[in-house]
Coordinates of N, CA and C in Angstrom, one line a residue:
M294 N 173.8 93.2 71.9 CA 173.0 92.9 71.3 C 171.7 93.6 71.3
S295 N 171.0 93.3 70.5 CA 169.9 94.3 70.1 C 168.6 94.4 71.3
V296 N 167.5 95.8 71.6 CA 166.4 94.9 72.8 C 165.8 94.1 72.5
T297 N 165.7 94.1 71.0 CA 165.0 93.0 70.3 C 165.2 91.7 70.6
D298 N 166.7 91.7 70.5 CA 167.2 90.3 70.6 C 167.1 89.8 72.1
V299 N 167.5 91.0 73.5 CA 166.8 91.0 74.6 C 165.9 90.5 75.2
V300 N 164.7 91.0 74.5 CA 163.4 90.8 74.5 C 163.3 89.7 74.0
A301 N 163.6 88.9 73.1 CA 163.2 87.6 72.5 C 164.1 86.4 73.9
R302 N 165.7 86.9 74.7 CA 165.5 86.1 75.7 C 164.8 86.3 76.6
L303 N 164.3 87.0 77.2 CA 163.3 87.4 77.9 C 162.2 86.5 78.1
R304 N 161.8 86.3 77.1 CA 160.3 85.7 76.9 C 160.5 84.1 76.8
Q305 N 161.7 83.7 76.5 CA 162.1 82.4 77.0 C 162.3 82.3 78.1
A306 N 163.1 83.3 79.0 CA 163.2 83.2 80.5 C 162.1 82.5 81.1
H307 N 160.6 83.7 81.1 CA 159.4 84.0 81.6 C 158.6 82.8 81.0
A308 N 159.2 82.4 79.8 CA 158.3 80.9 79.4 C 158.5 79.8 80.9
L309 N 159.8 79.8 80.6 CA 160.6 78.4 81.3 C 160.4 78.4 82.5
L310 N 159.9 79.9 83.7 CA 159.5 80.0 84.7 C 158.3 79.7 84.6
T311 N 157.2 79.9 83.7 CA 155.9 79.4 83.5 C 155.8 77.6 83.6
E312 N 157.3 76.7 82.9 CA 156.9 75.3 83.0 C 157.0 75.0 84.4
A313 N 158.3 76.2 85.0 CA 158.7 75.6 86.6 C 157.7 75.7 87.7
R314 N 156.5 77.0 87.5 CA 155.3 77.0 88.1 C 154.6 75.7 88.1
H315 N 154.5 75.6 86.8 CA 153.4 74.5 86.6 C 153.5 73.2 87.2
A316 N 155.5 72.9 86.9 CA 155.5 71.6 87.6 C 156.0 71.4 89.6
T317 N 155.8 72.8 89.4 CA 155.3 73.2 91.2 C 154.1 72.6 91.7
T318 N 153.1 73.3 90.8 CA 151.7 72.6 91.1 C 151.6 71.4 90.8
Q319 N 152.4 71.1 90.1 CA 152.4 69.2 89.7 C 152.9 68.0 91.3
A320 N 154.0 68.5 91.4 CA 154.3 68.2 92.7 C 153.7 68.6 93.9
D321 N 153.3 69.4 93.8 CA 152.2 69.5 95.2 C 151.4 68.9 95.3
A322 N 150.4 68.8 93.9 CA 149.2 67.7 93.8 C 149.7 66.2 94.3
A323 N 150.8 66.1 94.0 CA 151.7 64.7 93.9 C 151.8 64.4 95.3
I324 N 152.3 65.4 96.0 CA 152.6 65.2 97.6 C 151.5 65.2 98.4
T325 N 150.4 65.6 98.1 CA 149.2 66.0 98.8 C 148.7 64.7 98.9
D326 N 148.8 64.3 97.5 CA 148.1 62.8 97.6 C 148.7 62.0 98.0
G327 N 149.9 61.3 97.5 CA 151.1 60.7 98.5 C 150.6 60.4 99.7
A328 N 150.7 62.2 100.6 CA 150.9 61.9 101.8 C 148.8 61.3 102.3
T329 N 148.0 61.7 101.6 CA 146.8 61.1 101.9 C 146.5 59.4 102.1
L330 N 147.3 59.0 101.1 CA 147.1 57.7 100.9 C 147.8 57.2 101.7
F331 N 149.3 57.6 102.3 CA 149.9 57.1 103.3 C 149.8 57.4 104.8
A332 N 148.8 58.3 104.9 CA 148.1 58.8 106.2 C 146.9 57.6 106.3
N333 N 146.0 57.3 105.2 CA 145.4 56.2 105.2 C 145.5 55.2 105.7
A334 N 146.7 54.4 105.1 CA 147.4 53.8 105.1 C 147.9 53.5 106.3
T335 N 148.6 53.8 107.0 CA 149.5 54.0 108.5 C 148.7 54.6 109.9
A336 N 147.3 55.2 109.3 CA 146.0 55.4 110.4 C 146.5 54.6 111.6
G337 N 146.6 54.9 113.3 CA 146.4 54.3 114.0 C 148.3 53.9 114.6
S338 N 148.4 54.3 113.3 CA 150.3 53.7 114.0 C 151.1 54.3 115.4
T339 N 151.7 54.3 115.6 CA 152.7 54.9 116.5 C 154.2 54.6 116.3
Q340 N 154.4 54.4 115.5 CA 155.6 54.1 115.1 C 156.2 55.6 114.7
P341 N 157.6 55.8 115.0 CA 158.2 57.3 115.1 C 158.3 57.6 113.5
E342 N 158.6 56.6 112.8 CA 158.5 57.1 111.4 C 157.4 58.0 110.6
V343 N 156.2 57.5 110.9 CA 155.3 57.4 110.1 C 155.3 59.1 111.0
G344 N 154.7 59.8 111.8 CA 155.0 61.2 112.2 C 156.1 61.9 111.6
H345 N 157.2 61.5 111.0 CA 158.6 62.2 110.7 C 158.2 62.3 109.1
I346 N 157.6 61.4 108.4 CA 157.1 61.6 107.4 C 156.1 62.0 106.7
N347 N 155.0 62.3 107.6 CA 153.8 63.1 107.6 C 154.7 64.4 107.5
H348 N 155.3 64.5 108.5 CA 156.6 66.2 108.8 C 157.2 66.6 107.3
L349 N 157.6 65.7 106.9 CA 158.4 65.8 105.6 C 157.3 66.0 104.6
A350 N 156.6 65.3 104.6 CA 155.5 65.6 103.2 C 154.5 67.0 103.7
T351 N 154.8 67.7 105.1 CA 154.1 68.9 105.2 C 155.1 70.0 104.1
A352 N 156.3 70.2 105.4 CA 157.6 70.2 104.8 C 157.8 70.6 103.4
S353 N 157.7 69.4 102.8 CA 157.9 69.6 101.1 C 157.2 70.5 100.2
S354 N 155.8 69.7 101.1 CA 154.2 70.9 100.3 C 155.1 72.3 100.3
T355 N 154.9 72.9 101.5 CA 155.6 73.9 101.9 C 156.6 74.7 101.2
E356 N 157.4 74.0 100.7 CA 158.3 74.3 100.0 C 158.3 74.0 98.6
V357 N 157.5 73.9 97.8 CA 157.3 73.8 96.3 C 156.7 75.2 96.5
R358 N 154.8 75.4 97.2 CA 154.3 76.3 97.0 C 155.6 77.5 97.3
A359 N 156.3 77.8 98.5 CA 157.2 78.8 98.1 C 158.2 78.9 96.9
A360 N 158.2 77.7 96.1 CA 159.2 78.0 95.4 C 158.2 78.4 94.0
N361 N 157.2 77.7 93.8 CA 155.9 78.3 92.7 C 155.9 80.3 93.2
A362 N 155.9 80.9 94.2 CA 155.6 82.0 94.3 C 157.0 82.6 94.5
L363 N 157.7 82.4 94.1 CA 159.2 83.0 93.8 C 159.5 82.8 92.2
F364 N 159.1 81.9 92.1 CA 159.5 81.7 90.3 C 158.3 83.2 89.7
A365 N 156.9 83.5 90.5 CA 156.0 84.3 90.3 C 156.8 85.7 90.8
Q366 N 157.4 85.6 91.4 CA 158.2 87.1 91.4 C 158.8 87.2 90.2
A367 N 160.0 86.2 90.4 CA 160.8 86.4 89.0 C 160.3 87.0 88.0
Q368 N 159.1 86.0 87.3 CA 158.1 86.8 86.3 C 157.7 87.5 86.3
D369 N 157.4 88.5 86.9 CA 157.3 89.5 87.5 C 158.4 90.9 87.0
L370 N 159.0 90.8 87.5 CA 160.9 91.3 87.5 C 160.9 91.2 86.2
I371 N 161.5 90.3 85.3 CA 161.0 89.6 83.8 C 160.0 90.8 82.8
D372 N 159.2 91.0 83.4 CA 158.2 91.7 82.8 C 158.1 93.2 83.0
A373 N 158.6 93.7 84.3 CA 158.9 95.2 84.3 C 160.1 95.2 83.5
Y374 N 161.1 94.2 83.8 CA 162.6 94.8 83.0 C 162.4 95.3 81.6
C375 N 161.1 93.9 80.6 CA 161.6 94.2 79.8 C 160.7 95.7 79.3
H376 N 159.7 96.1 80.2 CA 158.4 97.4 80.2 C 160.4 98.3 80.0
D377 N 161.0 98.3 80.8 CA 162.0 99.6 81.1 C 163.0 99.7 79.8
I378 N 163.0 98.4 79.5 CA 164.1 98.4 78.1 C 163.5 98.5 76.8
A379 N 162.2 97.8 76.7 CA 161.5 97.8 75.6 C 160.1 98.6 75.3
G380 N 159.8 99.8 76.5 CA 158.9 99.9 76.1 C 157.0 99.2 76.7
H381 N 157.4 97.8 76.6 CA 156.3 97.2 77.0 C 156.7 96.3 77.8
G382 N 155.7 95.4 78.0 CA 155.7 94.1 78.7 C 156.5 93.1 77.8
I383 N 156.2 91.7 78.5 CA 156.5 90.8 78.5 C 155.6 90.1 76.7
G384 N 154.6 89.9 77.1 CA 153.6 89.5 75.5 C 152.6 91.1 75.5
D385 N 153.4 92.2 75.0 CA 152.1 93.0 74.8 C 152.4 93.0 73.4
H386 N 153.5 92.7 73.0 CA 153.6 92.5 71.5 C 154.4 91.9 70.4
G387 N 154.1 92.0 69.2 CA 155.1 90.5 68.9 C 154.1 89.5 69.3
N388 N 154.7 88.1 68.0 CA 154.4 86.8 68.8 C 155.2 86.0 68.9
T389 N 154.9 85.2 70.2 CA 156.0 84.5 71.0 C 156.5 83.4 70.3
S390 N 155.7 83.0 69.8 CA 155.8 81.7 69.0 C 157.3 81.3 68.8
S391 N 157.7 82.0 68.3 CA 159.3 81.5 67.7 C 160.0 81.7 68.6
T392 N 160.1 82.0 69.7 CA 160.9 82.1 70.8 C 160.8 81.1 72.2
S393 N 159.5 80.4 71.8 CA 159.1 79.0 73.1 C 160.0 78.3 72.8
P394 N 160.7 77.9 74.1 CA 161.9 77.3 74.3 C 161.7 75.7 73.9
R395 N 160.4 75.2 74.2 CA 160.6 73.5 73.4 C 158.6 73.8 73.2
N396 N 158.1 72.6 72.5 CA 157.5 72.5 72.1 C 156.1 72.1 73.2
G397 N 156.2 71.5 73.6 CA 155.3 71.2 75.0 C 154.0 71.8 75.3
P398 N 152.5 71.3 75.6 CA 152.1 72.0 75.8 C 151.9 73.5 77.2
S399 N 153.3 72.9 77.9 CA 153.3 74.1 78.7 C 153.9 75.3 78.0
A400 N 154.8 75.1 77.2 CA 155.6 75.9 76.7 C 154.5 77.1 75.3
H401 N 153.0 76.9 75.1 CA 152.8 77.4 74.7 C 152.0 78.2 75.5
V402 N 152.3 78.5 76.7 CA 151.7 79.4 77.5 C 151.9 80.8 76.9
E403 N 153.7 81.3 76.8 CA 153.6 83.0 76.0 C 153.0 82.9 74.6
A404 N 152.9 81.8 73.9 CA 152.9 81.5 72.3 C 151.4 82.4 72.5
Q405 N 150.6 81.9 73.1 CA 149.2 81.8 73.1 C 148.5 83.1 73.5
A406 N 149.5 83.7 74.3 CA 149.1 85.2 75.3 C 149.0 86.5 74.3
T407 N 149.6 86.0 73.0 CA 150.0 87.4 72.2 C 148.8 87.3 71.1
P408 N 148.3 86.1 70.5 CA 147.2 86.3 69.2 C 145.9 87.1 69.4
S409 N 145.1 88.3 69.5 CA 144.0 88.6 69.3 C 142.9 87.8 68.4
L410 N 141.9 87.9 68.7 CA 140.7 87.6 67.9 C 140.7 87.6 66.4
N411 N 141.3 88.9 66.2 CA 141.4 89.2 64.7 C 142.3 89.1 64.2
T412 N 143.6 88.3 64.6 CA 144.9 88.3 64.0 C 145.3 86.6 64.3
A413 N 143.9 85.9 65.2 CA 144.4 84.2 65.0 C 144.2 83.2 63.8
T414 N 145.4 82.4 63.2 CA 145.3 82.2 62.0 C 144.7 80.9 61.9
E415 N 144.2 80.3 63.1 CA 143.8 78.9 64.1 C 142.1 78.9 64.7
D416 N 141.6 78.2 64.6 CA 140.6 78.7 65.4 C 140.9 77.7 66.7
P417 N 140.2 78.7 67.9 CA 140.2 78.0 68.7 C 140.7 76.6 69.1
E418 N 139.5 75.4 68.8 CA 139.6 74.5 69.2 C 140.8 73.4 68.6
T419 N 141.4 74.2 67.5 CA 142.9 73.4 66.7 C 143.9 74.3 67.6
S420 N 143.9 75.5 67.9 CA 144.8 75.9 68.5 C 144.9 75.1 70.0
Y421 N 144.1 75.0 70.4 CA 144.2 74.4 71.9 C 143.9 73.0 72.4
A422 N 144.1 72.7 71.0 CA 143.8 70.7 71.0 C 144.6 70.1 72.4
G423 N 145.8 70.3 72.6 CA 146.4 70.1 73.3 C 145.9 70.3 75.0
W424 N 145.5 71.0 75.2 CA 144.6 71.7 76.7 C 143.3 71.3 76.8
I425 N 142.6 71.2 75.9 CA 141.2 71.2 75.8 C 141.5 69.3 75.9
A426 N 142.2 68.3 75.6 CA 142.6 67.3 76.2 C 142.8 66.8 77.2
E427 N 144.0 67.7 78.0 CA 144.3 67.4 78.8 C 143.0 68.1 80.6
L428 N 142.4 68.8 80.2 CA 140.8 68.7 80.6 C 140.0 68.3 80.6
R429 N 139.6 67.6 79.5 CA 139.0 66.1 79.5 C 139.8 64.9 80.6
R430 N 140.7 65.0 80.1 CA 141.5 63.9 81.0 C 141.8 64.1 82.6
T431 N 140.9 65.4 82.5 CA 140.8 65.1 84.7 C 139.5 65.4 84.7
G432 N 138.1 65.3 83.6 CA 136.9 65.4 83.7 C 136.3 66.3 83.7
T433 N 136.9 67.1 83.3 CA 136.0 68.8 82.8 C 135.4 68.7 81.8
K434 N 134.2 69.1 81.9 CA 133.4 69.1 81.0 C 133.2 70.6 80.1
I435 N 134.0 70.4 79.1 CA 133.9 71.6 78.5 C 133.8 71.6 76.7
S436 N 133.3 72.7 76.1 CA 132.8 72.4 75.0 C 133.7 73.4 73.9
P437 N 134.4 72.7 73.3 CA 135.7 73.4 72.7 C 135.0 74.5 71.5
E438 N 133.9 74.2 70.5 CA 133.4 75.1 69.8 C 133.1 76.6 70.2
R439 N 133.0 76.5 71.6 CA 132.3 78.2 72.2 C 133.8 78.7 73.0
I440 N 135.2 78.1 72.8 CA 135.7 78.2 73.7 C 136.4 79.7 72.5
I441 N 137.4 80.6 73.2 CA 137.6 82.0 72.4 C 139.2 81.8 72.9
R442 N 139.4 82.0 73.7 CA 140.4 81.6 74.8 C 141.0 81.0 75.5
M443 N 142.4 80.6 76.2 CA 142.6 79.4 76.5 C 144.1 80.3 77.3
A444 N 144.3 79.6 78.6 CA 145.8 80.0 79.3 C 145.8 79.1 80.3
R445 N 146.9 79.3 80.7 CA 147.6 78.7 81.9 C 147.1 79.7 83.0
H446 N 146.9 79.2 84.3 CA 146.8 80.4 85.6 C 148.5 80.5 86.2
R447 N 148.3 81.3 87.1 CA 149.7 80.9 87.7 C 149.8 79.8 88.4
D448 N 148.7 79.7 89.5 CA 148.5 78.3 90.3 C 149.0 77.1 89.1
G449 N 149.0 77.2 88.5 CA 148.9 75.8 87.4 C 147.6 75.6 86.3
H450 N 146.9 75.5 86.6 CA 145.4 74.8 86.0 C 145.1 75.7 84.9
L451 N 144.1 75.2 83.9 CA 143.6 76.1 82.6 C 142.7 76.5 83.1
V452 N 142.2 78.3 82.1 CA 141.3 78.6 82.4 C 140.9 78.6 81.1
W453 N 139.7 79.2 80.6 CA 138.8 79.3 79.6 C 137.9 80.5 79.6
L454 N 138.2 81.1 78.2 CA 136.7 82.5 78.1 C 136.2 81.7 76.9
E455 N 134.8 81.3 77.3 CA 134.0 81.3 75.9 C 133.1 82.1 75.3
E456 N 132.8 82.2 74.4 CA 131.7 83.4 73.9 C 130.2 83.5 74.9
G457 N 129.9 82.6 75.5 CA 128.8 83.0 76.8 C 127.5 83.2 76.0
T458 N 126.9 84.1 77.1 CA 126.0 84.5 76.7 C 125.6 85.7 77.8
E459 N 125.0 86.9 77.3 CA 124.7 88.0 77.2 C 124.2 88.3 79.0
G460 N 123.5 87.6 79.0 CA 122.9 87.4 80.3 C 123.2 86.2 81.2
S461 N 124.0 86.0 81.3 CA 125.0 84.7 81.9 C 126.1 84.9 82.6
S462 N 127.3 84.3 81.5 CA 128.6 84.4 81.3 C 129.4 84.4 80.1
G463 N 130.6 84.7 80.1 CA 131.4 84.8 79.1 C 131.6 85.9 78.8
L464 N 132.2 85.9 77.5 CA 132.7 86.8 76.4 C 131.9 88.0 76.3
A465 N 130.3 87.2 75.7 CA 128.7 88.2 75.9 C 128.2 88.9 77.0
H466 N 128.3 88.6 78.3 CA 128.4 88.4 79.3 C 129.1 89.8 79.7
I467 N 130.6 89.6 79.7 CA 132.0 90.6 79.5 C 131.5 91.6 78.8
L468 N 130.8 91.5 77.2 CA 131.1 93.0 76.5 C 129.7 93.6 76.4
R469 N 128.7 93.0 77.6 CA 127.3 93.5 77.5 C 127.0 95.4 77.5
P470 N 126.5 96.2 76.7 CA 126.9 97.1 76.4 C 127.3 98.1 77.6
K471 N 126.9 98.2 78.8 CA 126.9 98.6 80.3 C 128.8 98.4 80.2
R472 N 129.1 97.0 80.3 CA 130.2 96.6 80.7 C 131.2 97.1 79.2
Q473 N 130.7 96.8 78.3 CA 131.6 97.7 77.4 C 132.1 98.9 77.2
N474 N 131.2 99.8 77.7 CA 131.0 101.1 78.1 C 132.3 101.2 79.2
D475 N 132.2 100.6 80.2 CA 133.2 101.0 81.0 C 134.8 100.6 80.9
F476 N 134.9 99.4 79.9 CA 136.0 98.9 79.6 C 136.9 99.7 78.5
E477 N 135.9 100.6 77.5 CA 136.3 101.4 77.0 C 136.5 102.8 77.7
E478 N 136.2 103.3 78.7 CA 136.3 104.6 79.5 C 137.8 103.9 80.2
T479 N 137.8 103.3 80.5 CA 139.1 102.9 81.1 C 140.3 102.3 80.0
G480 N 140.1 102.5 78.8 CA 141.3 102.3 77.5 C 141.6 101.4 77.1
T481 N 140.4 99.9 77.0 CA 140.0 98.7 76.1 C 139.1 99.3 75.3
P482 N 139.8 99.0 74.3 CA 138.6 98.8 73.1 C 137.8 97.4 73.4
A483 N 136.2 97.0 72.5 CA 136.3 96.0 72.6 C 136.7 94.8 72.3
K484 N 137.3 95.1 71.3 CA 138.1 94.2 70.7 C 139.5 93.7 71.4
Q485 N 139.5 94.4 72.5 CA 141.2 93.7 72.8 C 140.3 93.0 74.2
V486 N 139.8 93.5 74.8 CA 139.3 93.1 75.9 C 139.2 91.7 76.2
A487 N 139.0 90.7 75.2 CA 139.7 89.0 75.9 C 141.7 88.8 76.1
D488 N 142.1 89.9 75.4 CA 143.4 90.0 75.3 C 143.7 90.1 76.6
L489 N 142.8 91.5 77.2 CA 143.7 91.8 78.3 C 143.4 91.1 79.4
I490 N 141.7 90.3 79.2 CA 141.8 89.0 80.5 C 142.8 88.3 80.5
I491 N 143.2 87.5 79.3 CA 144.6 86.7 79.2 C 145.7 87.3 79.8
S492 N 145.8 88.5 79.1 CA 147.6 89.1 79.7 C 147.1 89.3 81.2
A493 N 146.1 89.3 81.5 CA 146.5 89.6 83.0 C 146.5 88.4 83.7
I494 N 145.9 87.5 83.4 CA 146.3 86.1 83.9 C 147.0 85.6 83.8
E495 N 147.8 85.5 82.7 CA 149.2 85.3 82.0 C 150.4 85.4 83.4
R496 N 150.8 86.6 82.8 CA 151.6 88.0 83.4 C 151.6 88.7 84.2
G497 N 150.3 89.1 84.9 CA 150.2 90.7 85.5 C 149.8 90.0 86.9
S498 N 150.3 91.3 87.6 CA 150.6 91.1 89.1 C 149.2 90.8 89.9
L499 N 148.7 90.3 90.6 CA 147.9 89.9 91.7 C 147.7 90.8 92.6
A500 N 147.0 91.9 92.5 CA 146.3 92.7 93.2 C 145.5 92.9 94.4
G501 N 145.2 91.6 94.3 CA 144.6 91.5 95.6 C 143.0 90.8 94.8
Y502 N 141.7 91.0 96.1 CA 140.5 90.4 95.2 C 139.2 91.1 95.6
C503 N 138.4 90.8 95.0 CA 137.5 92.0 95.8 C 135.8 91.1 95.2
G504 N 134.8 91.7 95.6 CA 133.5 90.6 95.6 C 133.7 90.1 96.1
K505 N 133.2 89.0 95.6 CA 132.7 87.8 96.2 C 134.5 86.5 95.9
D506 N 134.7 86.6 94.4 CA 135.8 85.9 94.7 C 136.8 85.9 93.9
A507 N 136.8 87.4 92.8 CA 137.1 88.1 92.0 C 138.5 88.7 91.9
E508 N 139.3 87.7 90.9 CA 140.7 88.3 91.2 C 141.4 89.4 90.8
V509 N 142.0 90.5 90.9 CA 142.2 91.9 90.9 C 143.7 91.7 90.3
Y510 N 143.8 91.9 89.3 CA 145.4 92.1 88.4 C 145.4 93.1 87.9
D511 N 147.1 93.7 88.0 CA 147.1 95.1 88.1 C 148.0 94.2 86.4
V512 N 148.5 95.2 85.2 CA 148.9 94.1 84.3 C 149.5 95.6 83.1
D513 N 150.4 95.4 82.8 CA 150.6 96.3 81.4 C 150.6 95.8 80.6
F514 N 149.3 96.7 79.7 CA 148.6 96.3 78.5 C 148.4 97.7 77.2
G515 N 148.9 97.3 76.4 CA 148.9 98.4 75.1 C 149.3 100.0 75.9
G516 N 150.6 99.7 76.7 CA 151.3 101.1 77.3 C 150.9 101.6 78.5
K517 N 149.9 101.0 78.8 CA 149.2 101.6 80.5 C 149.0 100.6 81.5
K518 N 149.4 100.7 82.8 CA 149.2 100.0 83.4 C 147.7 99.6 83.5
R519 N 146.7 98.3 83.7 CA 145.2 98.3 83.9 C 144.8 98.0 85.1
R520 N 144.1 97.4 85.8 CA 143.4 97.3 86.6 C 142.6 96.1 86.3
V521 N 142.1 95.2 86.2 CA 141.2 94.3 85.9 C 140.6 93.2 86.8
A522 N 139.3 92.9 87.2 CA 138.6 92.1 87.9 C 138.2 90.8 87.5
I523 N 138.5 89.8 87.5 CA 138.2 88.5 86.8 C 137.5 87.2 87.7
V524 N 136.3 87.0 87.2 CA 135.5 85.5 87.9 C 135.9 84.7 87.2
I525 N 136.8 83.7 88.3 CA 136.8 81.9 87.6 C 136.3 81.0 88.3
S526 N 135.4 80.0 87.8 CA 134.8 79.0 88.4 C 136.2 78.2 89.1
K527 N 135.8 77.1 90.1 CA 136.3 76.2 90.0 C 137.0 75.2 89.1
N528 N 136.5 75.2 87.9 CA 136.6 74.2 86.6 C 137.5 75.1 85.9
G529 N 137.9 76.5 86.1 CA 138.4 77.2 85.2 C 137.9 78.2 84.2
Y530 N 136.3 77.9 84.0 CA 135.6 78.6 83.4 C 135.8 80.6 83.6
I531 N 136.0 81.2 82.7 CA 136.1 82.2 83.4 C 134.9 82.7 83.4
V532 N 133.9 83.3 84.4 CA 132.8 83.8 84.4 C 132.3 84.9 84.3
T533 N 132.8 86.0 84.4 CA 133.0 87.4 83.9 C 134.5 88.1 84.3
S534 N 134.2 89.5 83.9 CA 135.4 90.4 84.2 C 134.6 92.1 84.0
Y535 N 135.4 92.5 84.9 CA 135.7 94.1 84.7 C 136.4 95.0 85.1
P536 N 136.6 96.4 84.8 CA 137.8 97.3 84.6 C 137.7 97.6 85.7
M537 N 138.9 98.0 86.9 CA 139.2 98.8 88.0 C 140.0 99.9 87.6
N538 N 140.0 100.8 88.6 CA 140.5 101.8 88.1 C 142.0 101.3 89.5
L539 N 142.8 101.8 89.7 CA 144.6 101.2 89.7 C 144.5 101.8 91.5
E540 N 143.3 102.5 91.4 CA 143.2 103.0 93.2 C 141.9 102.2 94.0
D541 N 141.3 102.0 92.9 CA 140.4 101.4 93.7 C 141.0 99.8 95.2
R542 N 140.2 100.4 96.0 CA 140.7 99.2 97.1 C 140.2 97.2 97.1
V543 N 141.0 96.6 96.7 CA 141.2 95.3 97.4 C 141.4 95.0 98.5
R544 N 141.0 93.4 98.8 CA 141.4 92.7 100.0 C 142.8 92.2 99.7
P545 N 143.1 91.5 100.5 CA 144.4 90.8 100.6 C 143.7 89.2 100.5
N546 N 142.7 88.8 101.2 CA 142.7 87.2 101.1 C 140.8 87.5 100.1
K547 N 141.0 85.9 99.6 CA 140.2 85.4 98.4 C 138.8 85.8 99.3
R548 N 138.6 85.5 100.7 CA 137.1 85.2 101.1 C 137.2 85.9 102.1
R549 N 136.1 86.3 102.4 CA 135.8 88.1 103.4 C 136.3 87.1 104.4
A550 N 136.5 87.9 105.8 CA 136.7 87.7 106.9 C 135.6 87.0 107.2

């Protein structure tokens, strides 16, 4: 089997693990909702079954979260292996749409990780129609005409990058003159910044946190390991991003103690 064939299989496995992680996130949400309904319905009950069911709900939630973490570790190992045998990570080169294992929305995670702003053949509003609909079903306010890129976060929820404005948020803010220079000094041209951000979210390793609530990722991109901080709002909107050096210190927890 050629290296190309092996990489194609690795991408399929990576995409399936993304689906599995999304499933664990949905399962965790369902367990939490069910446990809340059950707790409200049985408030004040002294029956032993009630306590046992509550214990099982807590244990189940812990287990699916552990599974999600293990799936993420497996993805990191697949990416590292791909880099060892092919010289690049899972999403660094080539279009993966032909290797996606199925046609559902979650199967598009890998396919949408690769196209750059210069080579995409469809406008984002069309490409991400399914994900946009998913956000709207949950009541999330979103402006499809402003979307540049979307991705599914390792925790299962959707995130998106908009055109934005230089003085506020979004890609225009990220690529304001000083910040654009920061990216270029660390080896990422302005036209690749959006790709770097999405690649970090989809397949990067979470190194920690910095600032108020920025997620810091290490990711192989363009044949080099890079570190990038990304601020994502609670609804999934990517507020800003900035490059970091691999030696820069990060904290293990999102919020400062």
